[in-house]
XYZ file of C-alpha atoms in Angstrom:
609
model
C -0.054 0.019 -0.129
C 2.961 2.247 0.702
C 3.955 1.930 -3.047
C 0.550 2.849 -4.243
C 0.521 5.789 -2.188
C 3.760 7.081 -3.407
C 2.746 6.393 -6.999
C -0.592 8.428 -6.524
C 1.403 11.388 -5.161
C 3.927 11.299 -8.138
C 1.110 10.746 -10.769
C -0.113 14.046 -9.925
C 3.250 15.665 -10.440
C 4.301 14.271 -13.679
C 3.012 15.591 -16.957
C 0.600 13.293 -18.776
C 2.064 14.220 -22.263
C 2.978 10.972 -24.249
C 6.739 10.394 -24.707
C 7.851 9.746 -28.006
C 8.658 6.151 -28.714
C 12.349 6.966 -29.832
C 13.106 7.924 -26.134
C 13.799 11.654 -25.810
C 16.065 11.058 -22.750
C 18.564 8.971 -25.052
C 18.375 10.950 -28.359
C 21.610 12.886 -27.706
C 23.368 9.712 -26.756
C 22.688 8.391 -30.236
C 23.155 11.429 -31.975
C 19.447 11.770 -33.076
C 17.884 15.075 -33.722
C 15.848 16.580 -36.667
C 19.117 18.417 -37.790
C 21.170 15.145 -38.279
C 20.564 13.826 -41.862
C 23.585 11.784 -42.379
C 22.618 8.352 -44.056
C 23.235 5.313 -42.077
C 26.088 3.171 -43.450
C 28.199 0.231 -43.343
C 31.986 1.179 -42.693
C 34.525 -1.458 -43.352
C 37.286 -0.914 -40.908
C 36.493 2.950 -40.418
C 39.141 4.168 -37.975
C 37.174 7.041 -36.728
C 34.343 4.732 -36.150
C 36.391 2.076 -34.428
C 37.870 4.585 -31.969
C 34.356 5.664 -30.934
C 33.300 2.081 -30.490
C 36.504 1.442 -28.378
C 35.469 4.226 -26.123
C 31.954 3.014 -25.913
C 33.111 -0.503 -24.993
C 35.018 0.746 -22.009
C 32.090 2.619 -20.726
C 29.837 -0.370 -20.976
C 31.377 -3.276 -19.151
C 29.580 -6.424 -18.343
C 28.092 -6.979 -14.923
C 26.194 -9.866 -13.463
C 22.561 -10.561 -13.943
C 20.685 -7.928 -11.815
C 18.126 -10.526 -10.682
C 20.188 -13.407 -9.509
C 23.573 -11.652 -9.142
C 25.258 -14.413 -11.490
C 26.054 -15.105 -14.828
C 25.329 -18.823 -14.259
C 21.691 -18.399 -13.515
C 21.292 -15.008 -15.555
C 22.626 -12.886 -18.469
C 24.841 -9.897 -18.406
C 23.519 -6.385 -17.412
C 25.474 -3.348 -17.743
C 27.765 -2.838 -14.754
C 26.115 0.239 -13.467
C 28.408 0.422 -10.329
C 31.608 0.453 -12.243
C 30.638 2.883 -14.965
C 28.973 6.369 -14.627
C 28.378 6.292 -18.330
C 26.562 3.125 -18.243
C 24.681 4.048 -15.117
C 23.469 7.437 -16.623
C 22.323 5.220 -19.772
C 20.402 2.782 -17.704
C 18.877 5.421 -15.431
C 17.621 7.506 -18.347
C 15.732 4.593 -19.638
C 14.473 3.846 -16.110
C 13.351 7.356 -15.790
C 11.402 7.152 -19.023
C 9.646 3.944 -17.767
C 9.308 5.193 -14.251
C 7.497 8.171 -15.316
C 5.076 6.213 -17.423
C 4.579 3.465 -14.883
C 3.659 5.870 -11.787
C 0.849 7.317 -13.958
C -0.471 3.825 -14.593
C -0.255 2.960 -11.102
C -1.970 6.101 -9.818
C -4.933 5.079 -11.960
C -4.823 1.151 -10.975
C -4.817 2.165 -7.260
C -7.950 4.144 -7.606
C -9.505 1.197 -9.456
C -8.345 -1.325 -6.875
C -9.970 0.640 -4.165
C -13.178 1.254 -5.877
C -13.455 -2.517 -6.852
C -12.723 -3.259 -3.213
C -15.598 -1.018 -2.145
C -17.859 -2.421 -4.705
C -17.263 -6.050 -3.879
C -17.358 -5.546 0.147
C -13.757 -6.851 0.101
C -13.196 -5.483 3.665
C -15.831 -7.705 5.346
C -13.711 -10.775 3.941
C -16.697 -12.709 3.125
C -16.130 -15.086 0.182
C -18.406 -14.998 -2.835
C -21.274 -17.386 -2.584
C -21.209 -18.727 -6.444
C -18.346 -18.737 -9.108
C -20.559 -16.053 -11.053
C -20.114 -13.716 -8.408
C -16.610 -13.522 -9.181
C -17.759 -11.636 -12.399
C -18.447 -8.642 -10.166
C -14.687 -8.082 -9.779
C -15.002 -6.778 -13.413
C -18.107 -4.815 -13.497
C -17.097 -1.286 -14.393
C -14.394 -0.451 -11.967
C -11.292 -0.899 -14.323
C -12.710 1.478 -17.063
C -9.122 2.758 -17.682
C -6.879 -0.068 -17.285
C -8.997 -2.818 -18.634
C -11.670 -0.707 -20.565
C -13.293 -3.430 -22.497
C -12.981 -5.973 -19.737
C -11.317 -9.421 -20.225
C -11.400 -10.988 -23.584
C -14.933 -11.874 -24.772
C -15.791 -15.355 -23.520
C -12.927 -15.872 -20.962
C -15.262 -15.248 -17.868
C -18.368 -16.820 -19.350
C -16.929 -19.745 -20.798
C -14.217 -20.203 -18.086
C -15.566 -23.848 -17.131
C -15.480 -25.033 -20.924
C -12.760 -27.542 -21.396
C -12.078 -26.046 -24.834
C -11.280 -22.783 -23.321
C -8.799 -24.408 -20.837
C -7.050 -26.476 -23.582
C -6.888 -23.894 -26.219
C -5.234 -21.416 -23.593
C -2.195 -23.654 -24.158
C -2.176 -22.651 -27.875
C -2.742 -18.975 -27.487
C -2.362 -17.111 -24.102
C 0.603 -19.228 -22.914
C 1.902 -21.410 -25.918
C 5.496 -22.223 -24.707
C 4.980 -25.201 -22.465
C 3.065 -27.768 -24.358
C 4.739 -30.592 -26.506
C 3.557 -33.504 -28.478
C 4.599 -36.803 -27.189
C 6.638 -38.969 -29.720
C 5.240 -42.630 -30.052
C 7.189 -44.801 -27.877
C 7.697 -42.047 -25.144
C 7.586 -43.349 -21.576
C 4.648 -41.564 -19.927
C 5.020 -39.657 -16.663
C 1.621 -41.120 -15.040
C -1.069 -43.558 -16.077
C -4.819 -42.657 -16.677
C -7.358 -45.118 -16.386
C -8.217 -46.441 -20.038
C -11.811 -46.816 -19.233
C -11.938 -43.023 -18.919
C -9.518 -42.329 -21.686
C -11.868 -44.552 -24.004
C -14.921 -42.657 -22.944
C -13.520 -39.317 -23.520
C -11.538 -40.019 -26.808
C -14.079 -41.945 -28.571
C -12.797 -45.553 -28.038
C -9.002 -44.905 -28.059
C -6.601 -45.964 -25.234
C -3.834 -44.021 -23.719
C -1.327 -46.144 -25.691
C -3.417 -45.665 -28.935
C -3.184 -41.899 -28.311
C 0.646 -42.118 -27.852
C 0.920 -44.369 -30.840
C -0.921 -42.083 -33.151
C 0.935 -39.054 -31.829
C -2.284 -37.385 -30.569
C -0.992 -37.040 -27.002
C 0.436 -34.011 -25.615
C 2.034 -32.998 -22.317
C 2.864 -30.079 -19.996
C 5.213 -30.617 -17.130
C 5.403 -28.223 -14.124
C 6.527 -30.541 -11.565
C 9.810 -28.433 -11.082
C 7.589 -26.029 -9.309
C 7.328 -28.445 -6.505
C 11.050 -27.501 -5.461
C 9.872 -24.089 -4.619
C 9.183 -22.949 -1.041
C 5.377 -21.915 -0.865
C 4.668 -18.896 1.337
C 3.272 -19.962 4.755
C -0.602 -19.948 4.598
C -0.877 -20.317 0.829
C -0.937 -23.409 -1.288
C -0.034 -24.596 -4.795
C 0.526 -27.506 -6.835
C 3.180 -28.515 -9.250
C 0.912 -30.132 -11.920
C 1.790 -32.138 -14.992
C -1.157 -32.695 -17.484
C -2.049 -34.506 -20.616
C -3.943 -33.129 -23.565
C -5.194 -34.634 -26.824
C -6.446 -34.354 -30.294
C -9.790 -35.881 -30.515
C -9.808 -38.607 -33.530
C -13.296 -37.574 -34.699
C -13.660 -33.952 -34.121
C -9.809 -32.957 -34.097
C -10.325 -30.794 -31.057
C -7.407 -30.225 -28.684
C -8.697 -31.149 -25.293
C -7.645 -31.867 -21.692
C -7.307 -35.393 -20.733
C -5.913 -35.457 -17.143
C -4.163 -33.447 -14.552
C -1.798 -34.678 -11.750
C -1.396 -31.800 -8.870
C 1.718 -33.702 -7.345
C 2.758 -31.438 -4.404
C 0.503 -32.075 -1.556
C -1.844 -34.435 -3.340
C -1.680 -38.086 -5.165
C -4.956 -37.650 -7.061
C -5.379 -37.570 -10.742
C -8.223 -35.578 -12.158
C -10.074 -36.194 -15.510
C -13.125 -34.610 -17.266
C -14.994 -37.599 -15.987
C -14.634 -36.330 -12.430
C -17.434 -34.251 -10.526
C -17.835 -30.731 -12.106
C -16.070 -28.868 -9.086
C -13.271 -31.432 -8.784
C -12.132 -30.970 -12.372
C -12.739 -27.328 -12.347
C -10.249 -27.299 -9.245
C -7.757 -29.123 -11.205
C -7.877 -26.900 -14.124
C -7.580 -23.698 -11.867
C -4.496 -25.409 -9.975
C -2.989 -26.204 -13.389
C -3.433 -22.454 -14.561
C -1.551 -21.190 -11.300
C 1.397 -23.090 -12.429
C 1.027 -22.123 -15.914
C 0.848 -18.540 -15.046
C 3.938 -18.642 -12.859
C 5.928 -20.339 -15.539
C 4.829 -17.869 -18.077
C 5.858 -14.784 -16.190
C 9.409 -16.050 -15.276
C 9.884 -17.661 -18.858
C 9.105 -14.353 -20.261
C 11.602 -12.588 -18.176
C 14.432 -14.998 -19.311
C 13.533 -15.530 -22.936
C 12.895 -11.842 -23.753
C 14.354 -9.390 -21.176
C 17.381 -11.383 -20.113
C 18.110 -12.373 -23.738
C 17.529 -8.937 -25.240
C 19.427 -6.964 -22.605
C 22.602 -9.049 -23.084
C 22.436 -9.109 -26.935
C 21.891 -5.436 -27.053
C 24.615 -4.744 -24.535
C 27.135 -6.731 -27.017
C 25.846 -4.364 -29.724
C 26.380 -1.240 -27.520
C 30.127 -2.473 -27.239
C 30.590 -3.205 -30.767
C 28.801 -1.100 -33.222
C 28.421 2.703 -34.217
C 25.647 4.937 -34.031
C 25.909 5.211 -37.820
C 25.332 1.518 -38.465
C 21.822 0.489 -40.045
C 21.577 -2.671 -38.094
C 22.542 -0.955 -34.696
C 19.794 1.507 -35.238
C 17.293 -1.126 -35.884
C 18.340 -2.934 -32.627
C 18.065 0.435 -30.820
C 14.797 1.186 -32.087
C 13.487 -2.181 -30.644
C 15.380 -1.689 -27.288
C 13.637 1.453 -26.140
C 13.511 0.690 -22.366
C 14.986 -2.670 -22.197
C 17.565 -2.183 -19.504
C 14.869 -0.290 -17.297
C 12.484 -3.301 -17.014
C 14.642 -5.677 -15.154
C 15.867 -2.868 -12.817
C 12.309 -1.756 -12.173
C 11.444 -5.431 -11.572
C 14.164 -5.768 -8.839
C 13.069 -2.680 -7.032
C 9.311 -2.781 -7.261
C 8.138 -6.438 -8.163
C 10.028 -9.084 -6.574
C 11.276 -6.898 -3.605
C 10.772 -7.975 -0.121
C 6.989 -7.071 0.476
C 6.199 -6.214 -3.048
C 3.549 -7.236 -5.448
C 4.821 -10.817 -5.908
C 5.067 -11.373 -2.119
C 1.406 -9.962 -1.702
C -0.437 -12.115 -4.395
C 1.430 -15.299 -5.231
C 1.883 -18.609 -3.602
C 5.647 -18.078 -3.888
C 7.411 -14.836 -2.893
C 9.840 -12.628 -4.814
C 13.059 -14.634 -3.692
C 11.494 -17.708 -5.028
C 10.616 -15.930 -8.256
C 14.227 -14.995 -8.643
C 15.328 -18.417 -7.862
C 12.857 -20.055 -10.428
C 14.102 -17.594 -13.152
C 17.528 -18.614 -12.354
C 16.655 -22.261 -12.580
C 14.926 -21.583 -16.020
C 18.105 -20.027 -17.334
C 20.546 -22.757 -15.929
C 18.468 -25.880 -16.240
C 15.664 -25.373 -18.712
C 17.306 -23.382 -21.413
C 14.997 -20.558 -20.795
C 17.413 -17.924 -22.293
C 18.630 -19.914 -25.249
C 18.518 -17.731 -28.316
C 18.479 -19.797 -31.519
C 16.304 -22.607 -30.151
C 13.389 -20.279 -29.755
C 13.391 -19.115 -33.281
C 9.668 -19.328 -34.007
C 9.468 -22.526 -36.201
C 12.589 -24.165 -34.635
C 10.657 -24.074 -31.192
C 7.302 -25.263 -32.710
C 8.926 -27.946 -34.649
C 10.941 -29.031 -31.505
C 7.788 -29.469 -29.427
C 5.997 -31.397 -32.447
C 3.399 -28.583 -32.787
C 4.161 -28.075 -36.653
C 6.174 -30.012 -38.997
C 4.224 -33.148 -39.798
C 4.627 -35.071 -36.342
C 1.242 -36.633 -36.034
C -2.073 -35.155 -36.946
C -1.999 -31.398 -37.517
C -3.692 -29.014 -34.999
C -6.917 -28.039 -36.276
C -6.421 -24.464 -34.902
C -3.306 -22.781 -33.408
C -4.286 -19.161 -32.781
C -0.777 -18.323 -31.627
C 0.881 -19.725 -34.693
C -1.855 -17.828 -36.881
C -1.506 -14.429 -35.490
C 2.486 -14.387 -34.807
C 3.236 -15.574 -38.489
C 1.216 -12.550 -39.708
C 3.352 -10.282 -37.704
C 6.674 -11.991 -38.207
C 6.075 -12.588 -41.947
C 5.709 -8.867 -42.309
C 8.654 -8.062 -40.077
C 10.700 -10.392 -42.278
C 9.884 -8.363 -45.343
C 11.078 -5.257 -43.866
C 14.225 -6.621 -42.551
C 15.021 -8.544 -45.734
C 14.729 -5.115 -47.475
C 17.061 -3.636 -44.957
C 19.730 -6.412 -45.180
C 19.553 -7.027 -49.062
C 19.916 -3.242 -49.719
C 22.748 -2.633 -47.499
C 24.643 -5.973 -48.119
C 24.930 -6.608 -51.926
C 26.166 -10.252 -51.192
C 27.042 -12.589 -48.528
C 30.583 -11.702 -48.598
C 29.661 -8.194 -47.851
C 28.084 -9.498 -44.478
C 31.425 -11.162 -43.645
C 33.393 -8.067 -44.450
C 31.314 -5.698 -41.946
C 33.683 -5.665 -38.999
C 31.256 -4.035 -36.715
C 28.547 -6.714 -37.449
C 30.999 -9.529 -37.113
C 32.249 -7.916 -33.792
C 28.674 -7.956 -32.373
C 28.114 -11.642 -33.234
C 31.390 -12.515 -31.816
C 30.690 -10.389 -28.753
C 27.195 -11.853 -28.059
C 28.292 -15.497 -28.541
C 31.501 -15.127 -26.783
C 32.082 -12.376 -23.864
C 28.302 -11.743 -23.776
C 27.486 -15.254 -22.921
C 24.144 -15.375 -24.671
C 23.214 -19.125 -24.755
C 22.939 -20.546 -28.390
C 23.476 -17.268 -30.001
C 24.853 -17.860 -33.457
C 28.596 -18.013 -33.149
C 29.088 -17.386 -37.146
C 26.856 -15.250 -39.454
C 28.222 -15.786 -42.927
C 25.063 -14.975 -45.163
C 22.483 -12.481 -45.426
C 19.755 -15.191 -44.801
C 21.517 -15.985 -41.499
C 21.593 -12.436 -40.494
C 17.940 -12.123 -41.558
C 16.820 -14.940 -39.284
C 18.939 -13.550 -36.354
C 17.115 -10.014 -36.653
C 13.666 -11.236 -37.226
C 14.055 -13.435 -34.037
C 15.300 -10.342 -32.062
C 12.154 -8.356 -33.457
C 9.826 -11.287 -32.440
C 11.176 -11.580 -29.118
C 10.449 -7.933 -28.177
C 6.977 -7.729 -29.852
C 5.184 -11.068 -30.224
C 6.678 -13.114 -27.302
C 6.467 -10.335 -24.904
C 3.116 -9.176 -26.296
C 1.712 -12.727 -25.700
C 3.084 -13.643 -22.263
C 2.916 -10.331 -20.782
C 1.579 -6.520 -21.172
C -1.983 -6.511 -22.060
C -2.583 -10.413 -21.912
C -2.310 -10.567 -18.191
C -5.364 -8.495 -17.453
C -7.347 -9.748 -20.441
C -6.760 -13.398 -19.699
C -4.019 -14.911 -17.709
C -5.053 -13.177 -14.435
C -8.750 -13.259 -14.914
C -10.491 -14.884 -11.741
C -11.623 -17.014 -10.696
C -10.373 -19.369 -13.428
C -6.904 -18.056 -13.067
C -5.508 -17.283 -9.525
C -2.123 -16.515 -8.055
C -2.455 -18.833 -5.006
C -4.801 -21.063 -3.100
C -6.102 -20.553 0.449
C -6.410 -24.282 1.440
C -4.237 -27.280 1.309
C -4.840 -29.654 -1.482
C -7.607 -32.054 -1.186
C -6.526 -35.724 -0.549
C -10.011 -36.964 -1.858
C -12.488 -36.012 -4.454
C -15.877 -34.845 -3.902
C -15.502 -30.986 -3.852
C -18.740 -28.798 -3.872
C -18.876 -25.400 -5.308
C -18.438 -23.787 -1.762
C -15.322 -25.980 -1.136
C -13.789 -24.609 -4.418
C -14.599 -21.011 -3.640
C -13.231 -21.252 -0.127
C -9.914 -22.712 -1.530
C -9.459 -19.571 -3.694
C -7.673 -16.520 -2.510
C -9.766 -13.833 -0.419
C -11.302 -10.891 -2.392
C -8.721 -8.469 -1.305
C -5.995 -10.659 -2.725
C -7.749 -11.257 -6.020
C -8.388 -7.489 -6.420
C -4.686 -6.890 -5.793
C -3.813 -9.490 -8.229
C -6.020 -7.889 -10.929
C -4.527 -4.464 -10.023
C -0.934 -6.159 -10.611
C -1.904 -7.323 -13.961
C -3.615 -3.797 -14.810
C -0.266 -2.327 -14.060
C 1.361 -4.098 -16.795
C -1.413 -3.307 -19.244
C -0.877 -0.882 -22.029
C -4.324 -0.169 -23.523
C -3.524 3.504 -23.933
C -1.061 2.498 -26.662
C -3.727 1.997 -29.107
C -2.912 3.962 -32.303
C 0.264 5.286 -30.732
C 3.836 5.657 -31.857
C 4.497 2.865 -29.603
C 2.263 0.255 -31.054
C 3.615 -2.422 -33.229
C 2.223 -0.950 -36.401
C 4.813 1.743 -35.870
C 7.741 -0.557 -35.284
C 9.831 0.792 -37.932
C 8.245 4.275 -38.255
C 10.828 6.191 -36.429
C 10.577 9.802 -37.192
C 14.350 10.354 -36.531
C 15.852 7.238 -37.871
C 13.699 6.508 -40.857
C 14.825 9.426 -42.973
C 18.292 8.195 -42.564
C 17.674 4.853 -44.068
C 17.558 4.337 -47.819
C 14.490 4.587 -49.980
C 14.016 0.818 -50.138
C 13.683 0.750 -46.237
C 11.180 3.546 -46.164
C 9.079 2.071 -48.761
C 9.018 -1.324 -46.829
C 8.018 0.550 -43.593
C 5.022 2.022 -45.465
C 4.135 -1.603 -46.790
C 4.430 -2.791 -43.250
C 2.199 -0.208 -41.925
C -0.441 -1.078 -44.533
C -0.187 -4.827 -43.788
C -0.440 -4.236 -40.142
C -3.541 -1.977 -40.444
C -5.244 -4.663 -42.511
C -4.426 -7.196 -39.696
C -5.471 -5.024 -37.134
C -8.783 -4.542 -38.843
C -9.188 -8.318 -39.143
C -8.483 -8.764 -35.562
C -11.016 -6.115 -34.403
C -13.596 -7.602 -36.618
C -13.444 -11.184 -34.983
C -16.649 -12.447 -33.599
C -17.939 -15.744 -32.399
C -19.231 -18.137 -35.236
C -22.350 -20.231 -35.086
C -20.755 -22.706 -32.905
C -19.780 -19.855 -30.461
C -15.937 -20.111 -31.483
C -13.484 -17.815 -32.657
C -10.269 -19.173 -34.022
C -11.561 -22.579 -32.698
C -11.690 -21.322 -29.109
C -14.651 -20.230 -26.849
C -13.089 -16.589 -26.422
C -12.092 -13.981 -28.753
C -8.231 -13.639 -28.503
C -6.909 -10.338 -29.841
C -3.603 -9.647 -28.001
C -1.559 -9.320 -30.866
C -3.549 -6.488 -32.503
C -0.804 -4.303 -34.107
C -2.610 -1.168 -33.383
C -2.236 -1.887 -29.565
C 0.491 -4.464 -28.731
C 3.882 -2.487 -28.072
C 6.805 -2.982 -30.704
C 9.388 -3.020 -27.920
C 10.058 -4.714 -24.466
C 7.817 -2.717 -22.206
C 7.266 -3.891 -18.430
């Protein structure tokens, strides 16, 4: 509450004027102003540029991961304690972000309080029915969640298809198809499996490669906050042989419970299991988003700062996409996972456990690997595309992300092929090659390419950078939290009672196991603090990813033309997304909810908080 009070005070003292997307506080550092018109260029062994780069390299030494304090469990961050220049740079980004964030916190603090009053949270009486939880979203979040959660997320929250399709939309980075012959983590009664799947056994589903798996058992290693409870679920999903629907088959809670839940269980037992799973899914998604986007981008961009000139076209593209990147992890340490901070207040695990889990994801799960998360590489490795078993009938994440990344690829291909007339010219660009060597060597970015010898390889690398800052971050964080991932009662941040040891839950039992109203409202407020609905049609939206008023004039005509085509394509895609409605079966993209998080007119083009 102290943080909210400070935020409210600061919100009144900070101008509400929108900041330009090219970060005014850093323009001087990059030599950006309306009077600088020198075209960007590739200089082969320019002594003048090399001297400036050498100086900046000394000014930006590598420091340890700011979250874990280690380069074993995290990636490099500028050493702001050893360098005044690096400290000034990071703090300039931080002040930009902080000025933006305190205004948002001022709004959400008011909305939290008004929601608490409207739902009588102070009396600590639980809701009586699950539908009563909808009152949490009735009109009190008009600024931070202006249109409420995605249509269908609340009303269709008990639907199994809603639950399963969330694995292919709002958090698509955990599910994988099991290869035939895979040893299964647990067994499910074949009488139940046959009843659900139209006659197939568990072995049949596995053999036909219709069986999918998500594993969060590693969360059982974390220390749960006293008085709060959580599982460490793993779960099977399957493709129905007749309908082709992607559906849940079984959930095993693990920590604190030896039960296995299926759709054949009682209504509230099965719903409890799905909510329990969603908590693990949310926890993974948030710290995986940290490691796979913020950690990686910070380290890759730091390597670029140390090796490339302000005049380089590739460096300027990276800088455009790195608007506030160093600020985010710093703010997270100070105001998210800090003792007594938001994570401590609402989650089953505290901020220290969050940092430990993020470090574990880096060290043990490859959560900061660069090239393994290239879009197609990742989905093929998990058997979601590429001809392994029956094709997914609907894959909303892939459908939307491909529309964006294909357009990004066209712009970046134009940039690369217009500035590099041949593959050989890529090899001759000493600044570019120094960056590749730096990121894969001293920068210690896991699985960053150690060699880039062709224009196509460079294109793949830059497209992935843009994909991480826009699509991956937009899916796992920002607006998706308040619109889907935190939407109670189907998604909660902890449980209030120990996991049951037997089945037979009633609706009251389920409600009593969920967090109290005040904690639920604080969680919604936390999600709202990450949201950026105000970015709609702004210069920070993805549609303006390349439309940099200070940099674009310094690129060549081909790049400027490609930017216009990109804007046209993204405007058309935005119109398509905004026109989405439920079909006659009550579905959109095969889901019982309308997912629009990657609308290019709203989702940021860069890593925001």
